[in-house]
PDB file of C-alpha atoms in Angstrom:
ATOM      1  CA  MET A 924     -34.343  -6.277  55.940  1.00 67.00           C
ATOM      2  CA  ALA A 925     -34.081  -6.061  59.780  1.00 74.00           C
ATOM      3  CA  LYS A 926     -31.304  -7.990  61.335  1.00 80.00           C
ATOM      4  CA  ALA A 927     -31.148 -10.217  64.810  1.00 88.00           C
ATOM      5  CA  ILE A 928     -28.178  -9.795  67.217  1.00 94.00           C
ATOM      6  CA  GLY A 929     -26.648 -11.881  69.541  1.00 94.00           C
ATOM      7  CA  ILE A 930     -25.607  -9.578  72.627  1.00 96.00           C
ATOM      8  CA  ASP A 931     -23.316 -10.658  75.722  1.00 95.00           C
ATOM      9  CA  LEU A 932     -24.501  -8.464  78.144  1.00 93.00           C
ATOM     10  CA  GLY A 933     -21.435  -8.364  80.572  1.00 92.00           C
ATOM     11  CA  THR A 934     -21.006  -6.928  83.891  1.00 92.00           C
ATOM     12  CA  THR A 935     -18.111  -5.223  82.790  1.00 93.00           C
ATOM     13  CA  ASN A 936     -18.121  -5.065  79.234  1.00 94.00           C
ATOM     14  CA  SER A 937     -20.720  -6.025  76.472  1.00 95.00           C
ATOM     15  CA  VAL A 938     -20.476  -7.488  73.190  1.00 94.00           C
ATOM     16  CA  VAL A 939     -22.470  -7.765  69.749  1.00 94.00           C
ATOM     17  CA  GLY A 940     -22.229 -10.227  67.125  1.00 92.00           C
ATOM     18  CA  LEU A 941     -23.938 -11.111  63.938  1.00 87.00           C
ATOM     19  CA  LYS A 942     -24.073 -14.385  62.005  1.00 80.00           C
ATOM     20  CA  VAL A 943     -23.644 -14.474  58.576  1.00 77.00           C
ATOM     21  CA  LEU A 944     -21.396 -17.484  57.419  1.00 79.00           C
ATOM     22  CA  GLU A 945     -19.294 -17.198  60.394  1.00 83.00           C
ATOM     23  CA  THR A 946     -19.958 -15.209  63.357  1.00 83.00           C
ATOM     24  CA  ARG A 947     -18.026 -11.341  63.396  1.00 88.00           C
ATOM     25  CA  ILE A 948     -17.737  -9.004  66.490  1.00 92.00           C
ATOM     26  CA  ILE A 949     -19.514  -5.780  65.328  1.00 93.00           C
ATOM     27  CA  PRO A 950     -17.410  -2.712  66.465  1.00 94.00           C
ATOM     28  CA  ASN A 951     -19.444  -0.021  68.518  1.00 94.00           C
ATOM     29  CA  ALA A 952     -19.435   3.800  67.668  1.00 94.00           C
ATOM     30  CA  GLU A 953     -16.089   4.043  68.967  1.00 95.00           C
ATOM     31  CA  GLY A 954     -14.605   1.180  66.687  1.00 95.00           C
ATOM     32  CA  GLU A 955     -14.191  -0.986  69.343  1.00 95.00           C
ATOM     33  CA  GLU A 956     -15.535  -4.381  69.908  1.00 95.00           C
ATOM     34  CA  LEU A 957     -16.317  -4.411  73.632  1.00 95.00           C
ATOM     35  CA  THR A 958     -18.688  -1.738  74.870  1.00 96.00           C
ATOM     36  CA  PRO A 959     -18.215  -1.050  78.922  1.00 96.00           C
ATOM     37  CA  SER A 960     -21.259  -1.771  80.204  1.00 96.00           C
ATOM     38  CA  VAL A 961     -21.601   1.663  82.190  1.00 95.00           C
ATOM     39  CA  VAL A 962     -23.901   4.600  82.113  1.00 95.00           C
ATOM     40  CA  CYS A 963     -23.605   8.093  83.337  1.00 94.00           C
ATOM     41  CA  PHE A 964     -26.390  10.629  83.540  1.00 87.00           C
ATOM     42  CA  GLN A 965     -24.950  14.219  82.733  1.00 82.00           C
ATOM     43  CA  GLY A 966     -27.721  16.823  83.966  1.00 70.00           C
ATOM     44  CA  ARG A 967     -27.459  20.524  83.127  1.00 60.00           C
ATOM     45  CA  SER A 968     -29.751  23.401  84.153  1.00 51.00           C
ATOM     46  CA  GLY A 969     -29.813  26.480  81.766  1.00 52.00           C
ATOM     47  CA  LEU A 970     -32.172  28.969  80.141  1.00 58.00           C
ATOM     48  CA  LEU A 971     -34.382  26.233  78.731  1.00 60.00           C
ATOM     49  CA  GLY A 972     -34.779  24.107  81.996  1.00 57.00           C
ATOM     50  CA  ARG A 973     -32.301  21.204  82.560  1.00 62.00           C
ATOM     51  CA  THR A 974     -31.382  18.683  80.243  1.00 70.00           C
ATOM     52  CA  ARG A 975     -30.657  15.158  80.715  1.00 75.00           C
ATOM     53  CA  GLN A 976     -28.427  12.652  78.745  1.00 87.00           C
ATOM     54  CA  PHE A 977     -27.432   9.371  79.283  1.00 91.00           C
ATOM     55  CA  VAL A 978     -23.966   8.266  78.362  1.00 93.00           C
ATOM     56  CA  VAL A 979     -23.138   4.381  77.336  1.00 95.00           C
ATOM     57  CA  GLY A 980     -19.429   3.053  77.561  1.00 95.00           C
ATOM     58  CA  ARG A 981     -16.381   4.409  76.926  1.00 94.00           C
ATOM     59  CA  HIS A 982     -17.296   7.930  77.627  1.00 93.00           C
ATOM     60  CA  ALA A 983     -19.259   6.938  80.359  1.00 93.00           C
ATOM     61  CA  LEU A 984     -15.852   5.411  81.899  1.00 93.00           C
ATOM     62  CA  GLU A 985     -14.320   8.224  81.200  1.00 92.00           C
ATOM     63  CA  TRP A 986     -16.526  10.205  83.075  1.00 89.00           C
ATOM     64  CA  MET A 987     -16.641   8.117  86.350  1.00 89.00           C
ATOM     65  CA  GLN A 988     -13.362   9.820  87.590  1.00 90.00           C
ATOM     66  CA  GLN A 989     -15.503  13.317  87.457  1.00 91.00           C
ATOM     67  CA  ASP A 990     -18.410  12.280  88.880  1.00 91.00           C
ATOM     68  CA  PRO A 991     -18.674   8.847  90.318  1.00 92.00           C
ATOM     69  CA  SER A 992     -22.025   9.266  92.100  1.00 92.00           C
ATOM     70  CA  ASN A 993     -23.615   9.515  88.823  1.00 92.00           C
ATOM     71  CA  THR A 994     -21.859   6.663  86.823  1.00 93.00           C
ATOM     72  CA  ILE A 995     -23.194   3.219  86.934  1.00 94.00           C
ATOM     73  CA  VAL A 996     -21.082  -0.186  87.063  1.00 94.00           C
ATOM     74  CA  SER A 997     -21.639  -3.442  87.324  1.00 93.00           C
ATOM     75  CA  ILE A 998     -25.816  -2.823  87.348  1.00 94.00           C
ATOM     76  CA  LYS A 999     -26.022  -6.458  86.337  1.00 93.00           C
ATOM     77  CA  ARG A1000     -25.052  -7.485  89.912  1.00 93.00           C
ATOM     78  CA  LEU A1001     -28.329  -5.796  90.695  1.00 95.00           C
ATOM     79  CA  MET A1002     -30.526  -7.304  87.911  1.00 94.00           C
ATOM     80  CA  GLY A1003     -33.627  -9.373  89.085  1.00 93.00           C
ATOM     81  CA  ARG A1004     -33.033  -8.628  93.156  1.00 94.00           C
ATOM     82  CA  SER A1005     -34.452  -6.771  96.015  1.00 93.00           C
ATOM     83  CA  PHE A1006     -32.758  -4.120  98.313  1.00 93.00           C
ATOM     84  CA  SER A1007     -33.084  -6.553 100.998  1.00 92.00           C
ATOM     85  CA  ASP A1008     -30.872  -9.277  99.099  1.00 93.00           C
ATOM     86  CA  GLU A1009     -28.141 -10.608 100.801  1.00 94.00           C
ATOM     87  CA  ASP A1010     -25.749 -10.270  98.017  1.00 93.00           C
ATOM     88  CA  VAL A1011     -27.051  -6.602  97.481  1.00 94.00           C
ATOM     89  CA  GLN A1012     -26.550  -5.846 101.035  1.00 94.00           C
ATOM     90  CA  ARG A1013     -22.813  -7.111 101.060  1.00 94.00           C
ATOM     91  CA  LEU A1014     -22.060  -5.424  98.509  1.00 92.00           C
ATOM     92  CA  LEU A1015     -23.342  -2.250 100.023  1.00 93.00           C
ATOM     93  CA  ARG A1016     -21.565  -3.299 103.173  1.00 94.00           C
ATOM     94  CA  GLU A1017     -18.042  -3.746 101.079  1.00 94.00           C
ATOM     95  CA  GLY A1018     -18.540  -0.271  99.608  1.00 91.00           C
ATOM     96  CA  ARG A1019     -18.951  -1.696  96.075  1.00 88.00           C
ATOM     97  CA  TYR A1020     -20.452   1.047  94.709  1.00 91.00           C
ATOM     98  CA  SER A1021     -20.077   4.844  94.676  1.00 92.00           C
ATOM     99  CA  TYR A1022     -23.493   5.852  93.525  1.00 93.00           C
ATOM    100  CA  GLU A1023     -26.585   5.356  95.527  1.00 94.00           C
ATOM    101  CA  ILE A1024     -28.488   2.559  95.618  1.00 95.00           C
ATOM    102  CA  LYS A1025     -31.847   2.309  97.898  1.00 94.00           C
ATOM    103  CA  PRO A1026     -35.440   0.275  97.934  1.00 93.00           C
ATOM    104  CA  LEU A1027     -37.588   1.576  94.934  1.00 92.00           C
ATOM    105  CA  GLU A1028     -39.791   4.197  96.167  1.00 91.00           C
ATOM    106  CA  SER A1029     -43.081   3.384  93.879  1.00 86.00           C
ATOM    107  CA  GLY A1030     -42.200  -0.214  94.387  1.00 77.00           C
ATOM    108  CA  SER A1031     -42.440  -3.565  96.445  1.00 76.00           C
ATOM    109  CA  GLN A1032     -40.130  -5.033  99.090  1.00 73.00           C
ATOM    110  CA  GLN A1033     -38.930  -6.905  95.932  1.00 82.00           C
ATOM    111  CA  SER A1034     -37.425  -3.950  93.956  1.00 90.00           C
ATOM    112  CA  ILE A1035     -34.425  -1.833  93.841  1.00 95.00           C
ATOM    113  CA  ALA A1036     -33.234   1.660  92.290  1.00 95.00           C
ATOM    114  CA  VAL A1037     -30.071   3.671  91.672  1.00 95.00           C
ATOM    115  CA  VAL A1038     -30.028   7.336  91.975  1.00 92.00           C
ATOM    116  CA  LEU A1039     -28.565   8.895  89.451  1.00 89.00           C
ATOM    117  CA  GLY A1040     -29.395  12.927  89.288  1.00 85.00           C
ATOM    118  CA  GLY A1041     -31.645  12.799  91.927  1.00 87.00           C
ATOM    119  CA  GLU A1042     -34.214  10.308  90.346  1.00 90.00           C
ATOM    120  CA  GLU A1043     -34.667   6.414  90.770  1.00 93.00           C
ATOM    121  CA  TYR A1044     -34.073   4.308  88.012  1.00 95.00           C
ATOM    122  CA  THR A1045     -34.167   0.383  88.280  1.00 95.00           C
ATOM    123  CA  PRO A1046     -31.592  -1.685  87.070  1.00 96.00           C
ATOM    124  CA  GLU A1047     -33.704  -3.042  84.156  1.00 96.00           C
ATOM    125  CA  GLN A1048     -33.728   0.654  82.877  1.00 96.00           C
ATOM    126  CA  ILE A1049     -30.072   1.408  83.229  1.00 96.00           C
ATOM    127  CA  SER A1050     -29.417  -1.954  81.669  1.00 96.00           C
ATOM    128  CA  ALA A1051     -31.934  -1.249  78.866  1.00 97.00           C
ATOM    129  CA  LYS A1052     -29.488   1.991  78.148  1.00 96.00           C
ATOM    130  CA  ILE A1053     -26.174  -0.116  77.067  1.00 96.00           C
ATOM    131  CA  LEU A1054     -28.514  -2.417  74.614  1.00 96.00           C
ATOM    132  CA  GLU A1055     -30.257   0.558  73.457  1.00 96.00           C
ATOM    133  CA  LYS A1056     -26.764   1.973  72.357  1.00 96.00           C
ATOM    134  CA  ILE A1057     -25.448  -1.465  70.885  1.00 95.00           C
ATOM    135  CA  ARG A1058     -28.410  -1.782  69.088  1.00 95.00           C
ATOM    136  CA  GLN A1059     -27.954   1.961  67.728  1.00 95.00           C
ATOM    137  CA  ASP A1060     -24.396   1.268  66.769  1.00 95.00           C
ATOM    138  CA  CYS A1061     -25.248  -1.860  64.974  1.00 93.00           C
ATOM    139  CA  GLU A1062     -28.066  -0.108  63.093  1.00 93.00           C
ATOM    140  CA  ALA A1063     -25.459   2.580  61.967  1.00 93.00           C
ATOM    141  CA  GLN A1064     -23.137   0.154  60.875  1.00 90.00           C
ATOM    142  CA  PHE A1065     -25.666  -1.898  58.538  1.00 88.00           C
ATOM    143  CA  ASP A1066     -27.641   1.022  57.904  1.00 91.00           C
ATOM    144  CA  ASP A1067     -30.530  -1.123  58.810  1.00 90.00           C
ATOM    145  CA  ALA A1068     -33.094  -1.719  61.357  1.00 92.00           C
ATOM    146  CA  VAL A1069     -32.182  -4.038  64.354  1.00 93.00           C
ATOM    147  CA  ASP A1070     -34.878  -5.219  66.597  1.00 92.00           C
ATOM    148  CA  HIS A1071     -34.196  -9.061  67.424  1.00 95.00           C
ATOM    149  CA  ALA A1072     -31.412 -10.111  69.898  1.00 95.00           C
ATOM    150  CA  VAL A1073     -30.342 -12.921  71.530  1.00 95.00           C
ATOM    151  CA  VAL A1074     -28.789 -11.984  74.911  1.00 96.00           C
ATOM    152  CA  THR A1075     -26.891 -14.161  76.993  1.00 93.00           C
ATOM    153  CA  VAL A1076     -27.196 -14.650  81.105  1.00 91.00           C
ATOM    154  CA  PRO A1077     -25.319 -16.280  83.008  1.00 91.00           C
ATOM    155  CA  ALA A1078     -26.025 -19.745  84.065  1.00 91.00           C
ATOM    156  CA  TYR A1079     -26.389 -19.102  87.501  1.00 92.00           C
ATOM    157  CA  PHE A1080     -29.256 -16.675  87.077  1.00 94.00           C
ATOM    158  CA  ASN A1081     -32.479 -17.643  88.536  1.00 94.00           C
ATOM    159  CA  ASP A1082     -35.861 -16.684  86.857  1.00 95.00           C
ATOM    160  CA  LYS A1083     -36.210 -12.999  88.322  1.00 94.00           C
ATOM    161  CA  GLN A1084     -33.004 -12.432  86.844  1.00 94.00           C
ATOM    162  CA  LYS A1085     -33.657 -13.776  83.797  1.00 95.00           C
ATOM    163  CA  HIS A1086     -36.959 -12.096  82.987  1.00 96.00           C
ATOM    164  CA  ALA A1087     -35.365  -9.080  84.293  1.00 95.00           C
ATOM    165  CA  THR A1088     -32.887  -8.949  81.201  1.00 96.00           C
ATOM    166  CA  ARG A1089     -35.720  -9.724  78.903  1.00 96.00           C
ATOM    167  CA  ILE A1090     -37.297  -6.586  80.709  1.00 96.00           C
ATOM    168  CA  ALA A1091     -34.082  -4.217  79.779  1.00 97.00           C
ATOM    169  CA  ALA A1092     -34.012  -5.977  76.192  1.00 96.00           C
ATOM    170  CA  ALA A1093     -37.534  -4.319  75.666  1.00 97.00           C
ATOM    171  CA  LEU A1094     -37.372  -1.167  77.016  1.00 97.00           C
ATOM    172  CA  SER A1095     -34.261  -0.786  74.411  1.00 96.00           C
ATOM    173  CA  GLY A1096     -36.393  -1.936  71.484  1.00 95.00           C
ATOM    174  CA  LEU A1097     -34.925  -5.425  70.966  1.00 96.00           C
ATOM    175  CA  LYS A1098     -37.457  -8.661  71.176  1.00 95.00           C
ATOM    176  CA  VAL A1099     -35.416 -11.390  72.410  1.00 93.00           C
TER     177      VAL A1099
END
């Protein structure tokens, strides 16, 4: 029978739990309770064309030293925000991001994109990669499907940010 999990999708780390009689934290595939909320993009060209691979968690965090412009950290800070948002512009001025952030080409003034491997991704698409890894790790641990989740959001999140979190969960295959 499919399981429902609880996820704290954090800015720095994310964690997943399951309530049986008491709540227990589910370790990820690396055996750790916390999954770094980091996504990197590794692209290679070869005989069969270009291959793209997203890496999430500890391995992505380790990859950041080698390729910071293709490693996404703190994506949660961009969820549900526009490129012109005061906080986004402040973070860009402060040089907090080593990756490119720009207005989404196919979006409106209220959208934002990060660039990985020369392609644009929304914060929701990147967050979905984190949630997908968490879901897959739980499914491997339980040897069962995980299709529902409760995903926490900060109390200060506005409706747009909450909606962006629900979109990320849906993209990862979870029903919130």
